[in-house]
Amino acid sequence: MIRANVRVNGIVQGVGFRPFIHKQITEYELLGWIRNTSDGAEIELEGTEEHIDCFIADLWTRAPKLAVIESVDFDKFHDLKNYTEFKIIESKSLDHRNTLISPDVCICDDCLAELRDPKNKRFRYPFINCTNCGPRFTIIKDVPYDRPKTTMGVFPMCPECEGEYKTITDRRYHAQPTCCSDCGPHLIWKDEEGSEIRAKDSAEDTVLVRKAQEYLKSGKIVAVKGLGGIHLACGFEDPEVPLKLRRRKHRDEKPFAIMCRDMDVVRRLCEVTPEEEKILTGFRRPIVLMNKKEKGSLLQISENGFVGIMLPYTPLHYLLFDEEGGIDSLVMTSANISDKPIMYRNEEAYEELAGIADGFLLNNRDIHVRCDDSLMWVYRGSEYLARRSRGYVPFPVIMKEELKPILACGAEQKASFCLSKGNYVFPSQHIGDLKNLETLENYEDQIAHFENIFDMKPQALVCDLHPDYMSTEYAQNRADDDSLPLLQVQHHYAHMASCMADNNLNEPVIGVIWDGTGYGTDGTIWGGEFLAGDYSGFQRFGHIDTIRLPGGDRVTKELDRIGISLLKDSGLDWAGRFENAQQIAQVLDMDVNCPKASSMGRLFDGVCAILGIKHKASYEGQGAVLLEAAAEENVTRVYPCEITDGVFTYKLMLQAMLEDLDRGVSAGNCAAAFMNTMVAMALEICAEISGKTGIRKVVLSGGTFQNQYMLSRIMDALEKQSLEPYCHHRVSCSDEGLSLGQLMIANARNL
Ligand code: ZN
Ligand code: FE
C-alpha cells in the first residue's frame, strides 16, 4: 500500500470532474479525497501502487466529456494516512484565477432516456438537464457559478430536486440549473390570436409542443426559443415555405440551416463522412456544412453545394421531432432582422417578429447572453470553423506560454474580441457585423461580461488599424478612459498571427492572407496579400494587383462594376458584356469615388460577374460562394499567371477567360480554371518568398479560405512543393478569428 498526491491541471472545474472521479474511484479500490485548487484539482489516494498507477494512466482518457486535461503531476509516499472513505473536500484557497465556465451542452443520453420514459418524473419535461448537460454560459449572470447567479435563480428547487442536487452520487449533484415540472420553467405559446398560453406542468407543455407541430406541418413559421437565442423554424418539403420565410425576413439568398431529427434523416439529404457524423453527434452540436447528396437539390435552402445541418440539442428540439409530431427536419435560422444581433427576449420576439412568425414557442427561462449556433466545415477530419460560438464559448483556446492580460478588439465584420489570462485566450461568441448600434451595444456588454466572469482586467488593448471601425473607436475610448496602452495592428498581419497562434507557431512564417478588405499600412485597401514575419513584425512581399472599385462600397452588391473595372483597366474588351457598362466606364474615366483595393474577395466578385454567374449580390462574399459552387470538378487547366515583382496582374488571365467565353466554354469550367490560377499564383509567390527568406512554413488565413476548393488545393499544392502549410482549426479564418492574432502581436510587444 502507498499514498499518492495527484495534481490535475486544465479544464477540470465546472465540468463535473469531482463527482466523476468520486463515482469511478471504487473501481480502483482507492480511498482518499479530491478538491479543487486555484489551477485545477488535487487528488489524494491510498491503495496498492498498481491500482494508483492504473488510475493515473486512465485519467487522460477517462474524464468527463467537457474536461480538458493539460497535465497530471504526482508524488508517491510510503507513510499512510489510513483514509476510510473517498470524499470531496472543501476547495483550497480557490481564487478566481482559473475558474472556467462551461459552454452550453446538448442534452445527454441519460436525460434523453428520462425525457422519453413515461415512468420518469421528468417525462416530456422540456427543461430536463443534469451535471453533464444543459444550459451554462447562456444563463450565467455572475460568478461564482451558483444557481442564484443564473437565470434559474427565480425558480426555487422543490425538495425532490434539492435532494438530488445534494446527493453526491446523484447525476444531478451540484447541477445548478436542475429542475423538474414542479419547480422549473415551462413553455409559453402565442399565435395570431394574440393571447399567451403559459404551461404549468409537463402535460400542458406537451399540448403547446403539439400546437407548434401543427403549425409547422401546415407550412407556418414558428419562433422557437433555444439556448442562446430564438430561431425561426419552418418546414421545407414545400419549397414555397422557406421562400415565404425569406420574403418575410428580407433574407434573399443567404443559406439557411436545417435541423434533422437523427442521422438517418441527415443521410437522406447529404453525403456524410464518419468525421462529420462524429462532430454532428458530439455534445457541442454545431451546424456542419456538408455536401448535398444531389448537387442542385435544396436550392431554396442554400444556393451552393453545401447545406448546413445540425442535430437537435435541447430537450424541446427532441420533443418537436417526436413520433406523434410527424416532423423529421426543419429549417432553423437565427431570428434577427437587418443584421441586428439574434433575438433572445420574449418581448422583443413578439414585437419584432410580428408579421414574420405565425406562432411563438417560447418559455419563461431567460437567456442572459446571446450565443448563436456554431458553424463549420470538416476539413481533413477536423473542425474547420466558420463561426466559433455555442458549444465552444466561453472555453479558452489554450496557448503554450503565459500571456499578458490583454483585450483584443477584433475588426468590424464578424466582430469578435478576446481576452487573455495565464495561458488561456477567451474568444467571444459570434457578435455579428459592427455596423449598427444594437450590435455595438452587445459587443460592449459582452466585453464587460467576459471581464467580470473571468475576473480579468486588461493591461493593454489592441485593435485594427482601420480608423473608422467601431471596434477601433471603442478601443481608443477605452484606452483614454482607463489610461491603457493601445496598439493598432494591420488587418492581414493580424490574420497571419491568428493562424500562427492557432497552430502554436512562434517563428517566422509566410502568410497567404486573402479576404475582402482590410486597411493597409499605406492607407489603401488590402486583401490579396503575401506577408512574411512573426509576432514582432512583418513585411509585405507580394499581393494581387489593385482593382479600382467604381462607386466604392456599392461594388460589394453590384458585381458588374468590378467586372467592368477589371476588363477596362486591363485594356480588354468590356463593352457589350454588361448592362449599363457605359455609365460605369464613365465613372472610371473620371476616376471619382474609385478607391483601389488589392482585394481577393473583390477579384472573385469581378470574375463572377464576367463569367455571368451573378451580377447583383445580396450579401458580401456571395461571388466567392457562387464561383465555388459553379466550379466543375476535375478541371485542372490554369490560365496564364503573370507575376511581376511579387504582384499578380490580371490581363493575360482575363484575356484567356474572355476567349474561353467567346468559344462557348462553360462558366463552371472557367470558374475552376480561375481558382486553379489563384492556386498556381499562391504557389509561385510562396516559393519565391521561401527562396528569398529560407522560411518554409506557410499560414493560410482570411475569409477567402472559407472556400473549400481553394483551401484544399492550396494546402495540397504547397505540400507537394515541400513547403509546410498550416490552416486554422481552433478559430475561424475569417475576421472573427483575427482578434487572437491581434492579441498575440500585442503580447510580444512592450506596451
Ligand atoms: Zn423539482
Ligand atoms: Fe479580414
XYZ file of C-alpha atoms and ligand atoms in Angstrom, residues 121-122 157-158 160-161 179-184, ligand 1:
13
model
C -40.827 12.345 -13.143
C -39.281 14.427 -15.938
C -35.858 23.918 -6.233
C -38.581 21.606 -4.955
C -37.036 16.333 -4.536
C -34.750 18.307 -6.896
C -35.329 21.422 -12.169
C -38.473 19.480 -12.849
C -42.031 20.097 -13.927
C -42.992 21.002 -10.333
C -40.373 23.680 -9.801
C -38.818 24.709 -13.115
Zn -38.042 19.937 -8.923
